[in-house]
Coordinates of C-alpha atoms and ligand atoms in Angstrom, one line a residue:
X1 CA -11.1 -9.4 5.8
X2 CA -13.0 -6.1 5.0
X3 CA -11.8 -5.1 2.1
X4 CA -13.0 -1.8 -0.3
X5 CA -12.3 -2.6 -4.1
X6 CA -12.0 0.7 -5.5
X7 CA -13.0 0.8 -9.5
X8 CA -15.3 -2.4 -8.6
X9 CA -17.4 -2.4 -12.0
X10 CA -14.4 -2.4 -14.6
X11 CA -13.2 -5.6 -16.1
X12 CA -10.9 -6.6 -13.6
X13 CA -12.9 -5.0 -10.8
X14 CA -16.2 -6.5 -10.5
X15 CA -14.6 -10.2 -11.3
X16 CA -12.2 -9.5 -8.1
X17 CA -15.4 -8.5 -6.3
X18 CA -17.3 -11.5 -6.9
X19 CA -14.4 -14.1 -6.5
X20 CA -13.5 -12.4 -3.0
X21 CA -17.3 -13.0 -1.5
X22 CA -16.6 -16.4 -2.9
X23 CA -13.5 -16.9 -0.3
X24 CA -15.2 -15.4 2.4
X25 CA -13.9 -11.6 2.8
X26 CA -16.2 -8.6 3.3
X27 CA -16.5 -6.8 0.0
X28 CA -17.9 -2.9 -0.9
X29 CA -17.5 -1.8 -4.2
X30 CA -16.7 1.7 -5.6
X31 CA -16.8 3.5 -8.8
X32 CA -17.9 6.5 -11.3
X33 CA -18.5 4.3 -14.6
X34 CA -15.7 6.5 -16.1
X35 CA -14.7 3.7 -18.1
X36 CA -18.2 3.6 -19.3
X37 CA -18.1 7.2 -20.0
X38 CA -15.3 7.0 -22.2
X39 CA -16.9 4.6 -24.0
X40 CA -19.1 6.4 -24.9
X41 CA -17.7 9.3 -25.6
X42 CA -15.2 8.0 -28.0
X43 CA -18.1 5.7 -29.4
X44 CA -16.5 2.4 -28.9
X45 CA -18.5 -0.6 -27.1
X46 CA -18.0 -3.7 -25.4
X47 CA -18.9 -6.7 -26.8
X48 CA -22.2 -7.5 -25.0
X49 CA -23.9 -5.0 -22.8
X50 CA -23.0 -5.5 -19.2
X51 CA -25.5 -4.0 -16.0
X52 CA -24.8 -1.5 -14.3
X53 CA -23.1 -1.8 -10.9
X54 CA -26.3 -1.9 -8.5
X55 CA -27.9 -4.5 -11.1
X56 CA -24.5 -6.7 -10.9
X57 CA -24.9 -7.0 -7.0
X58 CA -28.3 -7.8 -7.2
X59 CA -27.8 -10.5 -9.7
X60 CA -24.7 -11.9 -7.9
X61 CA -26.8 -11.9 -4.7
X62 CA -29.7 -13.8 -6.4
X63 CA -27.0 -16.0 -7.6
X64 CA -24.4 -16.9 -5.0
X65 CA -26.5 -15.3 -1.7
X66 CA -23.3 -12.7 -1.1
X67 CA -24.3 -9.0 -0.5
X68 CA -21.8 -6.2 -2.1
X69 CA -22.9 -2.8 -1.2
X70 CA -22.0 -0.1 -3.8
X71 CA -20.9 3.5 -3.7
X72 CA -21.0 5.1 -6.7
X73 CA -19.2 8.6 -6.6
X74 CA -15.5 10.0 -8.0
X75 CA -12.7 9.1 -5.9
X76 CA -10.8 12.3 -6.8
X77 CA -13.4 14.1 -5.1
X78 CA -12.3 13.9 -1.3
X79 CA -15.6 14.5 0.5
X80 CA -16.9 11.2 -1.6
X81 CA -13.8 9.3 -0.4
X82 CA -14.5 10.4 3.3
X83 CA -17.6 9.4 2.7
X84 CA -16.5 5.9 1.7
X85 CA -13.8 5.5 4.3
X86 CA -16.1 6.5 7.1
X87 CA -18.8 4.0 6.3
X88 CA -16.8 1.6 5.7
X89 CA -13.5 0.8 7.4
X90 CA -10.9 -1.6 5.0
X91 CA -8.4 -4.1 6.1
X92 CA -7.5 -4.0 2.7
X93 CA -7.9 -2.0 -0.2
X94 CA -7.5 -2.8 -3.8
X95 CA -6.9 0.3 -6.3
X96 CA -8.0 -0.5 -9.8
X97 CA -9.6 2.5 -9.8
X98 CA -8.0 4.9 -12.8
X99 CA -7.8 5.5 -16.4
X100 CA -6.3 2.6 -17.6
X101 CA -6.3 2.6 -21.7
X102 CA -2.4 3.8 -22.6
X103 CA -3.9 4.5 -26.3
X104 CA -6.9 6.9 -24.6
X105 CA -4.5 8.6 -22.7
X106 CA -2.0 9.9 -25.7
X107 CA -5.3 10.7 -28.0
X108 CA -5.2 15.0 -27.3
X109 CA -4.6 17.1 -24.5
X110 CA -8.2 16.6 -23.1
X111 CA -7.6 12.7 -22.6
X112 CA -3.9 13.3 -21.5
X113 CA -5.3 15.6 -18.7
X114 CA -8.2 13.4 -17.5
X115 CA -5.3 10.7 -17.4
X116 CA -3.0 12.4 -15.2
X117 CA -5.2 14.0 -12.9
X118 CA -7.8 11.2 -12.7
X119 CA -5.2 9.0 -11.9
X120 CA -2.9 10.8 -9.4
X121 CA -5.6 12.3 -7.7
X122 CA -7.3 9.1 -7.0
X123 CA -3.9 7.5 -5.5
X124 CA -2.9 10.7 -3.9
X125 CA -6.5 10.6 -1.7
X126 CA -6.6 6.7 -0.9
X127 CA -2.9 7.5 0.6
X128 CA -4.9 10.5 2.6
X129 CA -7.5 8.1 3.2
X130 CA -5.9 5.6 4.7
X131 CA -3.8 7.6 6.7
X132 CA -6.9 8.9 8.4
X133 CA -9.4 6.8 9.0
X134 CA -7.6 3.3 8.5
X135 CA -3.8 3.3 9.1
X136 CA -3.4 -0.1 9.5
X137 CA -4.9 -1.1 5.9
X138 CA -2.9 -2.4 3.6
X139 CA -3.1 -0.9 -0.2
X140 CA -3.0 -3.6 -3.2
X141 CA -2.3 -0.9 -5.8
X142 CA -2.5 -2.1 -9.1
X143 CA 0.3 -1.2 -11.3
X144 CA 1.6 -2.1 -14.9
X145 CA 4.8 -3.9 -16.4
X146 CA 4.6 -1.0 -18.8
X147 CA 6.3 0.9 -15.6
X148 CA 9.7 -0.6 -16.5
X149 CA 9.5 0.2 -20.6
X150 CA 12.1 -2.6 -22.4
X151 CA 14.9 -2.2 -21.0
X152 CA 18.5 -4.1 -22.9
X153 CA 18.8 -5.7 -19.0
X154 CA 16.8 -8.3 -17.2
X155 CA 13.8 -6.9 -15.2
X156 CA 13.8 -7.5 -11.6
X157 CA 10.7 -7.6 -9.1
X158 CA 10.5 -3.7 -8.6
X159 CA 14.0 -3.0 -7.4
X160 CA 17.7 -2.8 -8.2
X161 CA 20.9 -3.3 -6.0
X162 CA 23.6 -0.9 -7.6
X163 CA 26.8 -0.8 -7.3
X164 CA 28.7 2.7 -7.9
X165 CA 32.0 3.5 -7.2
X166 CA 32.4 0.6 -5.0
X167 CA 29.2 1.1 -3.1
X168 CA 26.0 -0.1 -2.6
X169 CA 22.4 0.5 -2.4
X170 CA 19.1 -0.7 -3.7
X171 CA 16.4 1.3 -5.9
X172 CA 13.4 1.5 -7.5
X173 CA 14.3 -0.3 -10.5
X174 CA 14.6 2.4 -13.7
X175 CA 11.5 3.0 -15.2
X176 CA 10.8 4.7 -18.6
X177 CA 7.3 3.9 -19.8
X178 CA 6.3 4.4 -23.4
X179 CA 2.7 6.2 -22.8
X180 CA 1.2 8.9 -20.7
X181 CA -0.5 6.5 -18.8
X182 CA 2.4 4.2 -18.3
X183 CA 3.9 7.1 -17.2
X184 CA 1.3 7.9 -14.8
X185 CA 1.6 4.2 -13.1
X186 CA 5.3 5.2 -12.3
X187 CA 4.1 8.3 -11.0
X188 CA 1.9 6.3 -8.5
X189 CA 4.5 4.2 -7.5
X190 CA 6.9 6.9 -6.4
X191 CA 3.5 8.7 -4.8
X192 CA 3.4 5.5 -2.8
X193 CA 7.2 4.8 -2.0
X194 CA 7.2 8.6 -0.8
X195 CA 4.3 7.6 1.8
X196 CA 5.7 4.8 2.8
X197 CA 8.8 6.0 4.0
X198 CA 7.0 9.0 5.8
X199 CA 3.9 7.7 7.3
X200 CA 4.6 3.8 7.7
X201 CA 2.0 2.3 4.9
X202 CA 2.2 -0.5 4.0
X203 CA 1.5 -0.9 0.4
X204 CA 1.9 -4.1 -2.9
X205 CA 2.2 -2.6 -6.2
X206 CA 1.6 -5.4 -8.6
X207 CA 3.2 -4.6 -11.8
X208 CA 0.1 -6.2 -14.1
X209 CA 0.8 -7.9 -17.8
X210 CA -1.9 -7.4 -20.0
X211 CA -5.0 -9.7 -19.3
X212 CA -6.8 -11.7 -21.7
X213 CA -10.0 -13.8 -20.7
X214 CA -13.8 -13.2 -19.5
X215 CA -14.5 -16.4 -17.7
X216 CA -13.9 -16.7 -13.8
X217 CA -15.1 -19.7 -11.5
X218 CA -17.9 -17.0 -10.5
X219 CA -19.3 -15.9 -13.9
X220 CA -19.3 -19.1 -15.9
X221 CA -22.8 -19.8 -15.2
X222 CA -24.2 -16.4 -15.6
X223 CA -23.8 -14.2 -19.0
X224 CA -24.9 -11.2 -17.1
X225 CA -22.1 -11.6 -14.6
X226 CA -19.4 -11.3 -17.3
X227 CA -16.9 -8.5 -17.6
X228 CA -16.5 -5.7 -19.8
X229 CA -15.3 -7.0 -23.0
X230 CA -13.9 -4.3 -25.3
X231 CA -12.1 -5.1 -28.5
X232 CA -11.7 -1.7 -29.9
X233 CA -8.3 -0.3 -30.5
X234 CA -8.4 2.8 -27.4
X235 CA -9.8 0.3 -24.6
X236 CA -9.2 -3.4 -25.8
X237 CA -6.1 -5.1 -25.2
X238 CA -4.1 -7.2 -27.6
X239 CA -5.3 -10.8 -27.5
X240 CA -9.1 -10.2 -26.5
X241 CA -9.1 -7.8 -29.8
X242 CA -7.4 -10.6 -31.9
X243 CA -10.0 -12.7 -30.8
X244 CA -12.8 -10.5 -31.9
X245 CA -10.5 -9.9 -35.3
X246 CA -10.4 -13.7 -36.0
X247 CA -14.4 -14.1 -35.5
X248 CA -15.5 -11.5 -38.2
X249 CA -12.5 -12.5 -40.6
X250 CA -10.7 -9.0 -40.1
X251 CA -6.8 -9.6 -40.5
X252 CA -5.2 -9.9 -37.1
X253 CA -3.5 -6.0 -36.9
X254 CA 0.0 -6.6 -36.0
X255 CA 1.6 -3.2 -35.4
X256 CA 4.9 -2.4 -37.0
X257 CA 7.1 -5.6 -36.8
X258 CA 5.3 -7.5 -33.8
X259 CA 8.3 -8.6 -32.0
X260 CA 6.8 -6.4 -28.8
X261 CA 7.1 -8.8 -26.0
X262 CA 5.2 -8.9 -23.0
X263 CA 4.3 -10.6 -19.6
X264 CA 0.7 -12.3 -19.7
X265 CA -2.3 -13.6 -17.9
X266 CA -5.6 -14.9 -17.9
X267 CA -8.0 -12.7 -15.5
X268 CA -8.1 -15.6 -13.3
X269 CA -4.6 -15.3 -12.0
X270 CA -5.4 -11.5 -11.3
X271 CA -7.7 -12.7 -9.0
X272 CA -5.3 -15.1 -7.6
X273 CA -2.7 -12.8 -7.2
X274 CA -4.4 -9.9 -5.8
X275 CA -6.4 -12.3 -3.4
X276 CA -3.1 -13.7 -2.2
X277 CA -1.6 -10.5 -1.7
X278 CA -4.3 -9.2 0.6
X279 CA -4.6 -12.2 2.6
X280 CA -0.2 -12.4 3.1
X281 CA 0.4 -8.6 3.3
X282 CA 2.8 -6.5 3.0
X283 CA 4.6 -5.1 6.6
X284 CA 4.0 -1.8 7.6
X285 CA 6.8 0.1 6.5
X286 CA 7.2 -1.4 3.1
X287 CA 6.6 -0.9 -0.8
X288 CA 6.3 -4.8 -1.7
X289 CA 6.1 -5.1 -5.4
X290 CA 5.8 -7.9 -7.4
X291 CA 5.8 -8.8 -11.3
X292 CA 2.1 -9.8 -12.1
X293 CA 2.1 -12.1 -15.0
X294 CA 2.5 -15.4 -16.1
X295 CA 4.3 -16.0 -19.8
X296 CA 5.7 -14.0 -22.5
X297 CA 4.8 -13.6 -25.9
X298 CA 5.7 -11.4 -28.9
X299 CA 2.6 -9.5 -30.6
X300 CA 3.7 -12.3 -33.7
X301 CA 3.4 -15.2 -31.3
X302 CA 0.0 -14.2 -29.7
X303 CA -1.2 -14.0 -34.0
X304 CA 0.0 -17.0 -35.1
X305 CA -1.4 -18.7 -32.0
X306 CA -4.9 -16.9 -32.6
X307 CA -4.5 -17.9 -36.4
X308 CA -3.8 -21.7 -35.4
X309 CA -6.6 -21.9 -33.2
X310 CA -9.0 -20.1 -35.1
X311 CA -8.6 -22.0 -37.9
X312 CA -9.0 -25.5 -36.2
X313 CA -12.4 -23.9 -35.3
X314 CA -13.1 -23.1 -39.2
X315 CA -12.2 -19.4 -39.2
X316 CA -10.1 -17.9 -41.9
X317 CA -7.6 -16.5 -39.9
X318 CA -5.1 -13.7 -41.7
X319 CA -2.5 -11.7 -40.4
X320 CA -1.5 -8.3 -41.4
X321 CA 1.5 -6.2 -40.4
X322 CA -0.4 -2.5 -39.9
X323 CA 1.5 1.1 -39.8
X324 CA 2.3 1.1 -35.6
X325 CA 0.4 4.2 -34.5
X326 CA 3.0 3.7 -31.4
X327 CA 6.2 5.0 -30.4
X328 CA 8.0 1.6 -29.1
X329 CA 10.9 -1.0 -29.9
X330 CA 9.3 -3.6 -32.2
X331 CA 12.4 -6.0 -31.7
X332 CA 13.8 -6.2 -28.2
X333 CA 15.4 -8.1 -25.6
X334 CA 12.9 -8.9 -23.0
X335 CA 13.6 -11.0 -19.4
X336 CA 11.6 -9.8 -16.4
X337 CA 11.8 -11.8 -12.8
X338 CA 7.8 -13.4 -11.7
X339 CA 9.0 -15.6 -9.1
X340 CA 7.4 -13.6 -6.1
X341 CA 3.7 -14.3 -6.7
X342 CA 4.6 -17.8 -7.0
X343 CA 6.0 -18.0 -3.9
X344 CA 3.4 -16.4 -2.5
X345 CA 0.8 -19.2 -4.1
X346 CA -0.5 -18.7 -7.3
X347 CA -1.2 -21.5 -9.0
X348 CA -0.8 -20.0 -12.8
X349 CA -3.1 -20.8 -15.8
X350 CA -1.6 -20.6 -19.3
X351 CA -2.5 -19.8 -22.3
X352 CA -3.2 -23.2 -24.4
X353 CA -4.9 -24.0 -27.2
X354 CA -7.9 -25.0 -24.9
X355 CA -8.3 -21.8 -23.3
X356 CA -8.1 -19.7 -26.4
X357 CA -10.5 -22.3 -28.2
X358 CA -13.0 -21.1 -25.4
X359 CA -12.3 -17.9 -25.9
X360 CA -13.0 -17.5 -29.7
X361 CA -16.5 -19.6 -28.9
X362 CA -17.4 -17.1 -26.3
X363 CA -16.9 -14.4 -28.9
X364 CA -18.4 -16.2 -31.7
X365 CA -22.1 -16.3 -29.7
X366 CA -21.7 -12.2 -29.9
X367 CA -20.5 -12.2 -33.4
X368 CA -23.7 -10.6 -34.7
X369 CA -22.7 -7.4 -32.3
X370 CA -19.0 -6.9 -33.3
X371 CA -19.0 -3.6 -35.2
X372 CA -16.1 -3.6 -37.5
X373 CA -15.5 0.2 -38.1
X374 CA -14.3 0.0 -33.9
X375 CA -11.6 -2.4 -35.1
X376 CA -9.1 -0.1 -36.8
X377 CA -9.7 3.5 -36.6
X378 CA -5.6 4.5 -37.2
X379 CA -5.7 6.4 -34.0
X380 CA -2.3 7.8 -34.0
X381 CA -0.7 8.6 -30.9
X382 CA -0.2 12.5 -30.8
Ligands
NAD1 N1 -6.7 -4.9 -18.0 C1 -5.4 -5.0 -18.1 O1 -4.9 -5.7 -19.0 C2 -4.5 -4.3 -17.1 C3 -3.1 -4.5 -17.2 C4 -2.2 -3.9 -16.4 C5 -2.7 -3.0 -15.4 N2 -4.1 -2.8 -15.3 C6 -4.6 -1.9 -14.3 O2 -5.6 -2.6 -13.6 C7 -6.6 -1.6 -13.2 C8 -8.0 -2.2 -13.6 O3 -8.0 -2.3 -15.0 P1 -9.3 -2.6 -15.8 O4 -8.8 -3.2 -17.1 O5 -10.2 -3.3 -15.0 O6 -9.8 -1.2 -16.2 P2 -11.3 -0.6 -16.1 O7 -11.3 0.7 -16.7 O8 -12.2 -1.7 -16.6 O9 -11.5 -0.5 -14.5 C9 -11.2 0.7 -13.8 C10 -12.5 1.1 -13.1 O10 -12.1 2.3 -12.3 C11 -13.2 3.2 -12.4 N3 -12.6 4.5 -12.1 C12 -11.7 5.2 -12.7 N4 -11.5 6.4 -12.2 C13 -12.3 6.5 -11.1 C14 -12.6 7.5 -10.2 N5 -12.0 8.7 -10.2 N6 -13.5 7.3 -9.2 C15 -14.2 6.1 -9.2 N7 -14.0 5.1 -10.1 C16 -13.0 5.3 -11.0 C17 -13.6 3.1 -13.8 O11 -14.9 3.6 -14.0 C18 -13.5 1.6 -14.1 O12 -14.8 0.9 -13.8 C19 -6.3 -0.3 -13.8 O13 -5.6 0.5 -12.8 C20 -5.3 -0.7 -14.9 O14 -4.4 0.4 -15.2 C21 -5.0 -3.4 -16.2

């Protein structure tokens, strides 16, 4: 399958790139290193340095003998996205490309605007995009639990059958997200539901956990393959930064109470899942969305487990309930439905003691690099 992966050097991006070569598809890559610009900007790094894109393909190439070509260019500019859709025509496209830290994105009014129209601007055009030069494609948008907020009801795969004065009919499932970029990600699905009902798209929306990992069958070998690994409290997410926090004996920063629950998974199930849902797509016609994640854990569970672990390995693992710089529930009920990935295949991998071990070793060869002061600025969100 040809397929365009569109934000092809973030974290998820340039794994999904490499592991698709791997099973035989077709693979461009696109992006703008926004992510990297951030970065810098807000002077937070990853954990290692990590080559740029056109260094990354020649190094995978060397390595493996699969060409990626690259486009580097903003795909909220339409003449680049032409540009891109014309060279290169997709079976199947998959849209990682946007602003994805929810703590950048409630920082001021600058970062709240780059959010929204980044974002929306870059769905809006690969809906244009497809609908001119590739109808036939199908999208593999990437989207967020975070969509759906906690709701006091079980979460269902992306839609709900009501019932309301004795009739029936089937929704979007309610969604109230708890960040301006959350907020965004519902904004794209109801960009894309729109679309499909007028032009006959056919789109998956794969409502994403938060990921945790670095290693993929494709990068294991090669340090220089690796992903972005941020652990800084804007761009890291929770269990990657706990990791960091346990190497360089920072207490674990639990915000508020820690009973925030959440869906899970290691990066190599979003390979799976977004392999397996370009390969069985969706029909033309239809918003297929799915709930991307593997397990569930509390903020407190993911600790204690990073505490356990760490300390097997020697570390002096602490925990330490912080002030939440967040507007969320700390204690809620929490049941969302994940059954449609595995039906479709994926073969999940959890989080034991095994994997985390090799996580915290991973970290512990950077250790000299982690810079403390990016560990707990007390960013509120405004
Ligand atoms: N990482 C997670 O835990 C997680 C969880 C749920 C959902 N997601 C979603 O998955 C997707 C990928 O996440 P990630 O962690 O790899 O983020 P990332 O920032 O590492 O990757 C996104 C990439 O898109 C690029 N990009 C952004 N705007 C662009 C534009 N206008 N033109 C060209 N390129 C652009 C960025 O430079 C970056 O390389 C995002 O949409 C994110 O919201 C991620």
């Amino acid at each position: 399958m040809r397929v365009l992966i569109l934000g092809g050097d973030g974290y998820l991006g340039w794994p999904t790139a490499m592991h698709l070569t791997t099973q035989g598809h077709d693979v461009v890559v696109v992006d703008n290193y926004l992510r990297r610009r951030l970065c810098r900007e807000e002077n937070v790094g990853p954990l290692f340095e990590v080559p740029n894109l056109h260094e990354r393909v020649r190094i995978w190439e060397s390595a493996s003998g699969y060409k990626i070509p690259v486009f580097i260019g903003d795909l909220t500019q339409w003449d680049f996205v032409q540009e891109v859709f014309t060279s290169f025509t997709p079976e199947g496209i998959v849209h990682y490309a946007e602003q994805p830290a929810a703590p950048y994105s409630m920082l001021n009014r600058r970062a709240a605007s780059l959010t929204l129209q980044n974002n929306l601007m870059v769905t809006a055009n690969v809906i244009f995009a497809v609908r001119e030069f590739s109808p036939e494609a199908h999208i593999v948008k990437i989207g967020t639990m975070g969509e759906y907020g906690t709701p006091n009801i079980d979460i269902e795969e992306g839609w709900l059958e009501v019932e309301h004065k004795g009739r029936r009919h089937t929704f979007l499932y309610p969604r109230q997200a708890s960040s301006l970029y959350h907020t965004t990600k519902i904004m794209d699905t109801d960009l894309l539901w729109f679309y499909v009902r007028m032009w006959d798209l056919r789109v998956t929306d794969l409502m994403q956990g938060p990921v945790y990992g670095l290693f993929t069958d494709e990068n294991e070998e090669h340090q220089s393959l690796l992903p972005f690994f941020n652990y800084d409290e804007l761009f890291g997410t929770v269990l990657n930064r706990f990791v960091v926090q346990a190497v360089v004996g920072y207490p674990l920063t639990v915000y508020g109470k820690g009973g925030q629950t959440r869906g899970y998974l290691n990066i190599k199930d979003t390979l799976q899942c977004v392999r397996l849902s370009l390969e069985k797509p969706s029909d033309n016609g239809r918003l297929r969305i799915f709930n991307q994640f593997v397990e569930t854990f509390s903020v407190n569970d993911l600790a204690c487990k990073v505490q356990q672990v760490g300390s097997q390995l020697g570390l002096n693992v602490s925990i330490q309930s912080v002030e939440n710089p967040r507007i969320e529930a700390e204690d809620h009920y929490y049941n969302p439905a994940n059954t449609g990935l595995l039906d479709l295949g994926l073969e999940p991998h959890y989080l034991t003691d095994e994997v985390l071990a090799e996580m915290i070793e991973a970290v512990l060869k950077h250790r000299h690099r982690i810079q403390e002061h990016q560990i707990y600025r007390k960013i509120k969100w405004a």
